[in-house]
PDB file of N, CA and C in Angstrom:
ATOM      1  N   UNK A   1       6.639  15.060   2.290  1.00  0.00           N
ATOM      2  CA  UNK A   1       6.285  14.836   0.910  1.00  0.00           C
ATOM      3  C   UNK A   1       5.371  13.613   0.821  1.00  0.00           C
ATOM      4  N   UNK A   2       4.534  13.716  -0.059  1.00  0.00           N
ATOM      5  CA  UNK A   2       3.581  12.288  -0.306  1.00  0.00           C
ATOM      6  C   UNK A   2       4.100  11.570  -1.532  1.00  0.00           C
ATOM      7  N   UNK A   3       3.578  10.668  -1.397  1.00  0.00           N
ATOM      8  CA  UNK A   3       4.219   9.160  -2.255  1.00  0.00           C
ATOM      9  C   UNK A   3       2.707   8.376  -2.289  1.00  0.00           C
ATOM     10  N   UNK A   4       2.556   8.032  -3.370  1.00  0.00           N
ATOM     11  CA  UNK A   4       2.225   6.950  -4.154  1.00  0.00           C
ATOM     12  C   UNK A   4       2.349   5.302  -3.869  1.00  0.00           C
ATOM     13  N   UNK A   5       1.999   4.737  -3.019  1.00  0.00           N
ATOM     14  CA  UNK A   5       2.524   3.040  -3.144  1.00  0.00           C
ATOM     15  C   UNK A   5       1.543   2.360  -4.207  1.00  0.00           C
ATOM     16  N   UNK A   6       1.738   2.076  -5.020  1.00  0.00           N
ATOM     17  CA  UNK A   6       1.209   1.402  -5.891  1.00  0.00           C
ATOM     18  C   UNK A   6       1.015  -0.330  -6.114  1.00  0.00           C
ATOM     19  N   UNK A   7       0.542  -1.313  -5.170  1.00  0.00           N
ATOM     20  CA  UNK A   7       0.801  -2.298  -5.321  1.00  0.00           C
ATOM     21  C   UNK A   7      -0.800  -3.278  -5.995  1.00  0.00           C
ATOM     22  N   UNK A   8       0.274  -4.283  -6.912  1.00  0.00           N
ATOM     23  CA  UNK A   8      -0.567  -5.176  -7.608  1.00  0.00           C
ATOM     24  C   UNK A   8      -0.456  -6.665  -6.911  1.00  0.00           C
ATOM     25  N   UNK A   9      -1.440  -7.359  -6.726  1.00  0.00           N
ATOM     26  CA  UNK A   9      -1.584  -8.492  -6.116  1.00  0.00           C
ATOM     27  C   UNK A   9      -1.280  -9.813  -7.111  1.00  0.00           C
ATOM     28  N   UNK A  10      -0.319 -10.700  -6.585  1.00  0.00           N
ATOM     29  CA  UNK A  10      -0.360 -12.139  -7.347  1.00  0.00           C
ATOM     30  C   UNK A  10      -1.816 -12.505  -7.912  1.00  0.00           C
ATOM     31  N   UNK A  11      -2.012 -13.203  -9.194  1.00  0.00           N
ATOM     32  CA  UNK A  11      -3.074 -13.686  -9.477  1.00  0.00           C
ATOM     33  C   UNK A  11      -3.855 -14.787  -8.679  1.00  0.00           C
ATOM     34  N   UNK A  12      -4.513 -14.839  -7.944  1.00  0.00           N
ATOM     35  CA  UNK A  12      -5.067 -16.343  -7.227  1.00  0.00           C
ATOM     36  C   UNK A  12      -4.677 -16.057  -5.369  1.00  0.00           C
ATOM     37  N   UNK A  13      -4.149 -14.830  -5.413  1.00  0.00           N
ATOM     38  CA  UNK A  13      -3.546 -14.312  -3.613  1.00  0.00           C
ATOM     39  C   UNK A  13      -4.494 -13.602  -2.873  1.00  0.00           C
ATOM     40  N   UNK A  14      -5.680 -13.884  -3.192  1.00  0.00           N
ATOM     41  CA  UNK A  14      -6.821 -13.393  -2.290  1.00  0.00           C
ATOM     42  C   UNK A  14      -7.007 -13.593  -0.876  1.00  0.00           C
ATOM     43  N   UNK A  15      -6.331 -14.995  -0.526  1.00  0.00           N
ATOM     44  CA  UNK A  15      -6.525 -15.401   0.330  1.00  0.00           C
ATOM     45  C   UNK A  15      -5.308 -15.014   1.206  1.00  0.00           C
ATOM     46  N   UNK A  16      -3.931 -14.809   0.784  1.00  0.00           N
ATOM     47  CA  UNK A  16      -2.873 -14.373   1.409  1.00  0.00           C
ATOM     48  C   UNK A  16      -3.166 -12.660   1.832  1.00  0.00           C
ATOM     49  N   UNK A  17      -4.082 -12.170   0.896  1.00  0.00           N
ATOM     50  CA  UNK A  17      -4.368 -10.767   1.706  1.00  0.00           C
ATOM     51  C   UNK A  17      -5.658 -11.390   2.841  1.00  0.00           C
ATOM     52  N   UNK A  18      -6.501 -12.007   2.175  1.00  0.00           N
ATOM     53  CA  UNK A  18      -7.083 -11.873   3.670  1.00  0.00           C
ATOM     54  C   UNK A  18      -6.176 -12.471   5.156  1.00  0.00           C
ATOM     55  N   UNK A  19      -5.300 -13.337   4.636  1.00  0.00           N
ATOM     56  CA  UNK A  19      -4.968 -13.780   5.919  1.00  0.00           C
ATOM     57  C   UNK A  19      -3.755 -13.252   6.884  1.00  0.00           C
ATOM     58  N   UNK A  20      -3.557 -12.066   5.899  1.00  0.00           N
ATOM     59  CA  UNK A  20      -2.420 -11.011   6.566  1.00  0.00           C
ATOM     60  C   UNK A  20      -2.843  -9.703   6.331  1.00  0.00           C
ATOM     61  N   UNK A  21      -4.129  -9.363   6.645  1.00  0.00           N
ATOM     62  CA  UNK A  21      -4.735  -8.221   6.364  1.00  0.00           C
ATOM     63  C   UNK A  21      -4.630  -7.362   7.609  1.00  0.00           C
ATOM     64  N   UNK A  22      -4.973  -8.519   9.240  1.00  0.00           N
ATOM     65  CA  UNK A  22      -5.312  -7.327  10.564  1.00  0.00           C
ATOM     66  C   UNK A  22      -3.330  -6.603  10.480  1.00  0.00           C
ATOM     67  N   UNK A  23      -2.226  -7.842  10.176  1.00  0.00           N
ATOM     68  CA  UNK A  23      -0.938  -7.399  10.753  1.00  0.00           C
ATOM     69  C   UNK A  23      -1.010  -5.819   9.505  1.00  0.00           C
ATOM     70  N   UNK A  24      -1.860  -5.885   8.265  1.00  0.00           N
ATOM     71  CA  UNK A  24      -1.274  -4.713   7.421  1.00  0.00           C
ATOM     72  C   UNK A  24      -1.704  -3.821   8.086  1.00  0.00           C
ATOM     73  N   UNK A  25      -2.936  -3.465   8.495  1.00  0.00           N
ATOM     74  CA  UNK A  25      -3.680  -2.583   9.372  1.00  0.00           C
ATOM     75  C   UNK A  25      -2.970  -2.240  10.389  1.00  0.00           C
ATOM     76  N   UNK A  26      -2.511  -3.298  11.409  1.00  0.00           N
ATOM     77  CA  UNK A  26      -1.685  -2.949  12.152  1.00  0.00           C
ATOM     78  C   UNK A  26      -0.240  -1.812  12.109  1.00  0.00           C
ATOM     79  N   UNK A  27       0.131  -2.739  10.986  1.00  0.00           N
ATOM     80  CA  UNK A  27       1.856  -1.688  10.377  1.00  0.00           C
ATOM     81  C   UNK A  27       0.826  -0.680  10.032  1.00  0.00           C
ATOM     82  N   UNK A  28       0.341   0.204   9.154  1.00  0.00           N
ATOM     83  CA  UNK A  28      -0.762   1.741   9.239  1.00  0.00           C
ATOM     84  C   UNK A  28      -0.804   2.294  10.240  1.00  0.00           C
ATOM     85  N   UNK A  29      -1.338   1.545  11.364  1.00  0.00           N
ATOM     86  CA  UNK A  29      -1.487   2.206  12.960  1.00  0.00           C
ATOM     87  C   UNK A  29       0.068   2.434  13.326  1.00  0.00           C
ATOM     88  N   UNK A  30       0.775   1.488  13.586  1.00  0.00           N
ATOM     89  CA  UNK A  30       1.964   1.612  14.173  1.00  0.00           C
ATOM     90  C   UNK A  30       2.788   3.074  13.227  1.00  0.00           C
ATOM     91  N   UNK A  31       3.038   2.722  11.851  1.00  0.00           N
ATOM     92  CA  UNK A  31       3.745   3.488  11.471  1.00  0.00           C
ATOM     93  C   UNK A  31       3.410   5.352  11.253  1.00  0.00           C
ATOM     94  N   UNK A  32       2.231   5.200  11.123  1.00  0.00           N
ATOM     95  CA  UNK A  32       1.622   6.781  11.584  1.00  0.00           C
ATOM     96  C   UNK A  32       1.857   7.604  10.301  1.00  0.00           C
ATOM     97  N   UNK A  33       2.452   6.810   9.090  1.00  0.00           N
ATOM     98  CA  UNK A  33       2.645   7.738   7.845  1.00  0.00           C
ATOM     99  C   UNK A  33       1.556   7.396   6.638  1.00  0.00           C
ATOM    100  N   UNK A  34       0.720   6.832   7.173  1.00  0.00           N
ATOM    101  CA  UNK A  34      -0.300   6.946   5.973  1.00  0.00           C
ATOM    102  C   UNK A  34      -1.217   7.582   5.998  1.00  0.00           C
ATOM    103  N   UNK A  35      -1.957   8.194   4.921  1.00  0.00           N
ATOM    104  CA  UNK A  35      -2.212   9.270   5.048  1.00  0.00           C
ATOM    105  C   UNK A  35      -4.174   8.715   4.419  1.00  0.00           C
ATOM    106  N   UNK A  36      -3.958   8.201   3.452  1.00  0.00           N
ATOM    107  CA  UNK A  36      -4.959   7.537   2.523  1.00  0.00           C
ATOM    108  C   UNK A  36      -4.552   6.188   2.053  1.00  0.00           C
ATOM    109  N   UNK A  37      -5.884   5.586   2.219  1.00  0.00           N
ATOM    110  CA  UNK A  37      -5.543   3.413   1.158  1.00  0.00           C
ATOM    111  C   UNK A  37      -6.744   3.032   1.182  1.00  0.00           C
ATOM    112  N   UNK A  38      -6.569   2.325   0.210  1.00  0.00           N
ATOM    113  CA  UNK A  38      -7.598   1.067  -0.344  1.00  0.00           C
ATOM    114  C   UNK A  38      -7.149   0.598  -0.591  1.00  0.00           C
ATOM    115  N   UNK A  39      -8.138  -0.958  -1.252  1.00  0.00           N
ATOM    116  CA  UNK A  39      -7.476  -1.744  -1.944  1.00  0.00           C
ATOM    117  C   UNK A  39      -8.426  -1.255  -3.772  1.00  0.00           C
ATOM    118  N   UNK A  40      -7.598  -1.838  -4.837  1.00  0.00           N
ATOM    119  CA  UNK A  40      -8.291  -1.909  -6.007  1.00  0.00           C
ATOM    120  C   UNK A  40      -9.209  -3.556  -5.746  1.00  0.00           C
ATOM    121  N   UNK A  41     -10.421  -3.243  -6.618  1.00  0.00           N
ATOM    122  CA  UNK A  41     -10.975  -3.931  -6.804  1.00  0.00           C
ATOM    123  C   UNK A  41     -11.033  -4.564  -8.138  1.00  0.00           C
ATOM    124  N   UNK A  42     -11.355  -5.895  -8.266  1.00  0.00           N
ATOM    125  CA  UNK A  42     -11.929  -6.309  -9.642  1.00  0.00           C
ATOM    126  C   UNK A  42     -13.382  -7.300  -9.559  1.00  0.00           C
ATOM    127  N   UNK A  43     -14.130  -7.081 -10.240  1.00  0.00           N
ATOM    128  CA  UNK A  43     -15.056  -7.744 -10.422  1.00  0.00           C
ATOM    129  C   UNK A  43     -15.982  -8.329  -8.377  1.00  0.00           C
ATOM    130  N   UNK A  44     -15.467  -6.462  -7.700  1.00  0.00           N
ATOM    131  CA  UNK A  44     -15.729  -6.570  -6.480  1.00  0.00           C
ATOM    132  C   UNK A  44     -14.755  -7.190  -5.703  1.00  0.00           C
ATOM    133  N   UNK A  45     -13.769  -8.178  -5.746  1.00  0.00           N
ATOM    134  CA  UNK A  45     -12.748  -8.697  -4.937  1.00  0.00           C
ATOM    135  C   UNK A  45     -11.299  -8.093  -4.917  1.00  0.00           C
ATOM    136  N   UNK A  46     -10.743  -7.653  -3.612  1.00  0.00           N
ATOM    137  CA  UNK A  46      -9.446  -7.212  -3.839  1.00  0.00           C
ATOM    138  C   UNK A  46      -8.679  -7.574  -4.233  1.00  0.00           C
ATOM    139  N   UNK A  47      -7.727  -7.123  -5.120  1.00  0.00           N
ATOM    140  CA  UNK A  47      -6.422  -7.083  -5.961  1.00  0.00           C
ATOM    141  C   UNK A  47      -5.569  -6.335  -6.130  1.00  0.00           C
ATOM    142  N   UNK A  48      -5.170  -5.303  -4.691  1.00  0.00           N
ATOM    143  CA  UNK A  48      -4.148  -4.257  -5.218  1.00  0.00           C
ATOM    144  C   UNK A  48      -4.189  -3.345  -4.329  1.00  0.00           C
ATOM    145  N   UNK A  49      -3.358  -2.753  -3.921  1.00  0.00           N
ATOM    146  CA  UNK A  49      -3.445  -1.631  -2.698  1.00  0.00           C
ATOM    147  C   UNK A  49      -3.148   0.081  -3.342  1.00  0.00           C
ATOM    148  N   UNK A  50      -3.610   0.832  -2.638  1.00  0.00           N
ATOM    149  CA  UNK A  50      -3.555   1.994  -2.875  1.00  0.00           C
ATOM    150  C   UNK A  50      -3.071   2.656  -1.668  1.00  0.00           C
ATOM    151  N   UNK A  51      -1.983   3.011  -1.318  1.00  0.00           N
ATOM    152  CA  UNK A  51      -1.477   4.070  -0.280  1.00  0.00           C
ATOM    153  C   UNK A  51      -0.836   5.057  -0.397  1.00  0.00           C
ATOM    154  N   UNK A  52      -1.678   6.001   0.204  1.00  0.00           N
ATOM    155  CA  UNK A  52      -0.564   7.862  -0.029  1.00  0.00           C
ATOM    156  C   UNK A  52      -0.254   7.367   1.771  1.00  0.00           C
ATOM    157  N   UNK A  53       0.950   7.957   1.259  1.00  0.00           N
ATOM    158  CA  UNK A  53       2.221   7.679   2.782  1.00  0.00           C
ATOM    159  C   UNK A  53       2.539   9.707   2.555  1.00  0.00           C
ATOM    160  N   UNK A  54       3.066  10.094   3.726  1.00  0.00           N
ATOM    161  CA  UNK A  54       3.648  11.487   3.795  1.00  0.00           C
ATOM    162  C   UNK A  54       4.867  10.884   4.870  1.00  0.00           C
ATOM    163  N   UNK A  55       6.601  11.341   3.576  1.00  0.00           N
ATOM    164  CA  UNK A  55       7.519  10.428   4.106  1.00  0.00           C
ATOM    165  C   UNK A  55       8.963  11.700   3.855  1.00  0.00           C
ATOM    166  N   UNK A  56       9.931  11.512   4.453  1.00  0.00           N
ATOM    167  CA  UNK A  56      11.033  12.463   4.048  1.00  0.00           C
ATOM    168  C   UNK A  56      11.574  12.394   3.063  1.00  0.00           C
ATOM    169  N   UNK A  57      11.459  11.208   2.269  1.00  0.00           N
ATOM    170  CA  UNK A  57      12.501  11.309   0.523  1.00  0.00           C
ATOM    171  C   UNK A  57      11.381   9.770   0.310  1.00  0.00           C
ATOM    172  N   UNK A  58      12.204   9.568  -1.021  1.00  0.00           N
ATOM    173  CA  UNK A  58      11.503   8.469  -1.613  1.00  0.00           C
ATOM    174  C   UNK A  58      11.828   7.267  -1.436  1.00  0.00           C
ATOM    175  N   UNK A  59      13.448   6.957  -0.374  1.00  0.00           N
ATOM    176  CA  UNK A  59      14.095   5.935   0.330  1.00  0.00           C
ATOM    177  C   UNK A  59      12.905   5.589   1.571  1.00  0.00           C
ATOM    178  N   UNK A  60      12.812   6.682   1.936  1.00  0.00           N
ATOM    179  CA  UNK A  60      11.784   6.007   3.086  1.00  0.00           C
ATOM    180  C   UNK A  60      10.336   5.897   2.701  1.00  0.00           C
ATOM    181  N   UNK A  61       9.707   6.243   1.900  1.00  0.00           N
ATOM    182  CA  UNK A  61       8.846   5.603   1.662  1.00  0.00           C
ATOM    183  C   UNK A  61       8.752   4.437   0.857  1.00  0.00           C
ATOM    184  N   UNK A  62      10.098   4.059   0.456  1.00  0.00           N
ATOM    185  CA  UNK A  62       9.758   2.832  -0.274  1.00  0.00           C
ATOM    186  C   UNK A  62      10.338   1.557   0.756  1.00  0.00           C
ATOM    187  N   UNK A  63      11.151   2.263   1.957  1.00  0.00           N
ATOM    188  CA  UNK A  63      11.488   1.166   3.182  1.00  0.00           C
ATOM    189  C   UNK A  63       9.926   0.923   3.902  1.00  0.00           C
ATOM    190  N   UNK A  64       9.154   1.758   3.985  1.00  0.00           N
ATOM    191  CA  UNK A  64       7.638   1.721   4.207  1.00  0.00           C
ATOM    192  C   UNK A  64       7.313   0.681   3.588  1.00  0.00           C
ATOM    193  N   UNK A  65       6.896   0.409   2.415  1.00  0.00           N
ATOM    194  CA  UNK A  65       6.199  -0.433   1.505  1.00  0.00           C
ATOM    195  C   UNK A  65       7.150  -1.819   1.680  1.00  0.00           C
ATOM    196  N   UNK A  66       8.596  -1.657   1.568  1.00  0.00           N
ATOM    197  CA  UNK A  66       8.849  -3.259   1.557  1.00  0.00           C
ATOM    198  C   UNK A  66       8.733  -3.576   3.699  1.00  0.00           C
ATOM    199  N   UNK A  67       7.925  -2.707   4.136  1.00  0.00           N
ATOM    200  CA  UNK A  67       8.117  -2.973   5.669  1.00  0.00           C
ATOM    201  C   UNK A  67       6.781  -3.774   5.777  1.00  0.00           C
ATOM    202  N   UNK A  68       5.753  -3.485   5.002  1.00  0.00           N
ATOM    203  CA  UNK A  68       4.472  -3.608   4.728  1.00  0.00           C
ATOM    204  C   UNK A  68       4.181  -5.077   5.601  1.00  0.00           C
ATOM    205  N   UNK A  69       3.680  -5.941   6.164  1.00  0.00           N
ATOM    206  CA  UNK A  69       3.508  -6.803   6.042  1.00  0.00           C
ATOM    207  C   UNK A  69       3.078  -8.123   4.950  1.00  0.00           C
ATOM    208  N   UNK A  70       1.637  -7.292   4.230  1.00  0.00           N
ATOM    209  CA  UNK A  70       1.532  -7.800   2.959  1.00  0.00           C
ATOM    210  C   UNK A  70       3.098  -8.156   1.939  1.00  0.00           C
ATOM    211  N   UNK A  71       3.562  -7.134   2.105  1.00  0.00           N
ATOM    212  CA  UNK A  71       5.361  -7.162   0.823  1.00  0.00           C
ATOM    213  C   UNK A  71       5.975  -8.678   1.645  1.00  0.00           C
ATOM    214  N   UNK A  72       5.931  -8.869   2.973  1.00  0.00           N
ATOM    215  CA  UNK A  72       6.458  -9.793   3.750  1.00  0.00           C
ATOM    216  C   UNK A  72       5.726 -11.196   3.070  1.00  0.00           C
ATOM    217  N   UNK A  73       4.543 -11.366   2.911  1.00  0.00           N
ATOM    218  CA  UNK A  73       3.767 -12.635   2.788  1.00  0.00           C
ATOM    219  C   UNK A  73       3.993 -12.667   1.558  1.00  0.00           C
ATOM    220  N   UNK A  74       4.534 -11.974   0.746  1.00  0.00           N
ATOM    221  CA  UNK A  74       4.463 -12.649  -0.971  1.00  0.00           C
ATOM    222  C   UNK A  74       3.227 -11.979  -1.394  1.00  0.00           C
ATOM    223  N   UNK A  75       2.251 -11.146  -1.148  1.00  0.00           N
ATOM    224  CA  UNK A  75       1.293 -10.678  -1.521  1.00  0.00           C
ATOM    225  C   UNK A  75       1.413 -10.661  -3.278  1.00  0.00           C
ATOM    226  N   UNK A  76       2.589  -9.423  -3.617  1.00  0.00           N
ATOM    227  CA  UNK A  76       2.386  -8.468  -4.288  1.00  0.00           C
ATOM    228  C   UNK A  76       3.151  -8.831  -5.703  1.00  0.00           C
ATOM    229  N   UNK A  77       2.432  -8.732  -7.173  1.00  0.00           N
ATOM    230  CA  UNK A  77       3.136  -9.102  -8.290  1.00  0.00           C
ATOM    231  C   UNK A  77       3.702  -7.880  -8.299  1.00  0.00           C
ATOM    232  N   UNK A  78       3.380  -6.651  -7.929  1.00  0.00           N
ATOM    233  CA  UNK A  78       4.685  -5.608  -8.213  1.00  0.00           C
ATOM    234  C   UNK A  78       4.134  -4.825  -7.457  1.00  0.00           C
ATOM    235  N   UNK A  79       4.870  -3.656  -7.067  1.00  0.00           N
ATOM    236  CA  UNK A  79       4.774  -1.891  -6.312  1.00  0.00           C
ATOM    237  C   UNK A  79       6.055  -1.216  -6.530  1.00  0.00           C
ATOM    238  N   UNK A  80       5.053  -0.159  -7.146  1.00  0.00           N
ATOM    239  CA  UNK A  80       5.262   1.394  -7.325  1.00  0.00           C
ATOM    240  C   UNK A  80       5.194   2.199  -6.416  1.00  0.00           C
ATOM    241  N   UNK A  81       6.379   2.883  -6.515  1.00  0.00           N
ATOM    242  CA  UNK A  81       6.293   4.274  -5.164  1.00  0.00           C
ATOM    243  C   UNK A  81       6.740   5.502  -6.103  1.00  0.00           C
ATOM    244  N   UNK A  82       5.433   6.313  -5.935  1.00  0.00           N
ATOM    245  CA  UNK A  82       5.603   7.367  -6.931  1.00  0.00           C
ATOM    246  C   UNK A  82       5.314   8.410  -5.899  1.00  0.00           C
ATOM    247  N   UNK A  83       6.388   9.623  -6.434  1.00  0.00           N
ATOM    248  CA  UNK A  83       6.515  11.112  -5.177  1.00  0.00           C
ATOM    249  C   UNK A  83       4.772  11.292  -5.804  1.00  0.00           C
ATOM    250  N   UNK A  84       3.599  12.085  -5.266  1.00  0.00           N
ATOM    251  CA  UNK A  84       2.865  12.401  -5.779  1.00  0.00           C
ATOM    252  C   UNK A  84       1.957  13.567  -4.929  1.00  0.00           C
ATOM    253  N   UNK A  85       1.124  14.529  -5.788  1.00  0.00           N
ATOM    254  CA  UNK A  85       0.987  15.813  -5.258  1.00  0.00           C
ATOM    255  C   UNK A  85      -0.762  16.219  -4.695  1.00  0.00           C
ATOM    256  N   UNK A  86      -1.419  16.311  -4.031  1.00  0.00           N
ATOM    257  CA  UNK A  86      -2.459  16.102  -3.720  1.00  0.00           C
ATOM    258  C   UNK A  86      -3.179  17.526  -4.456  1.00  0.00           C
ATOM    259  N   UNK A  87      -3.911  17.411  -5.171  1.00  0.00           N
ATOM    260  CA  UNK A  87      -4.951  18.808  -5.552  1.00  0.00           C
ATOM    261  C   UNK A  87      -6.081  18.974  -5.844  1.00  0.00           C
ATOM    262  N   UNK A  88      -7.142  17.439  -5.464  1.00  0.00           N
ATOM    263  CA  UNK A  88      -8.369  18.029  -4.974  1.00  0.00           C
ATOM    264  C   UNK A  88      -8.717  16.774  -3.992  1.00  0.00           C
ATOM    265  N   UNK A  89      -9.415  17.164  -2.823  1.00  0.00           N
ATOM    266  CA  UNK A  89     -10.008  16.511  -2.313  1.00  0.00           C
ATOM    267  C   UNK A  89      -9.464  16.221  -0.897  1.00  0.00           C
TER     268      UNK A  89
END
């Protein structure tokens, strides 16, 4: 099933994503369940992540997201893990 991670970045934490950005990349490679990500942008600078994960229930994809490294550094003013259904693209 796919999931939704929905995360929003602290105001002024630009620098805590860049400086724990290779370990997030890393957890992606290692964990092998993501499927699609970005980050959101504002005014061109990141603020927010976007990940479709494909996970067995919605417990494990949300043990995914708090596994995150970013969730580890304090990145994130909040995340959402929403079941969600892919239909174009």
């Amino acid at each position: 099933m796919l999931y939704a991670v929905i995360c929003r970045d602290k105001e002024g934490a630009l620098q805590t994503r860049l400086d724990t950005r290779a370990a997030h990349l890393a957890y992606i490679e290692k964990t092998g369940v993501v499927k699609m990500a970005g980050p959101f942008l504002s005014a061109g600078q990141m603020c927010g992540s976007l990940v479709i994960v494909e996970c067995d229930s919605l417990d494990a994809a949300q043990a995914w997201a708090a596994g995150d490294p970013y969730a580890a550094a304090g990145l994130f003013e909040s995340v959402s893990v929403q079941e969600w259904k892919k239909v174009i693209g």
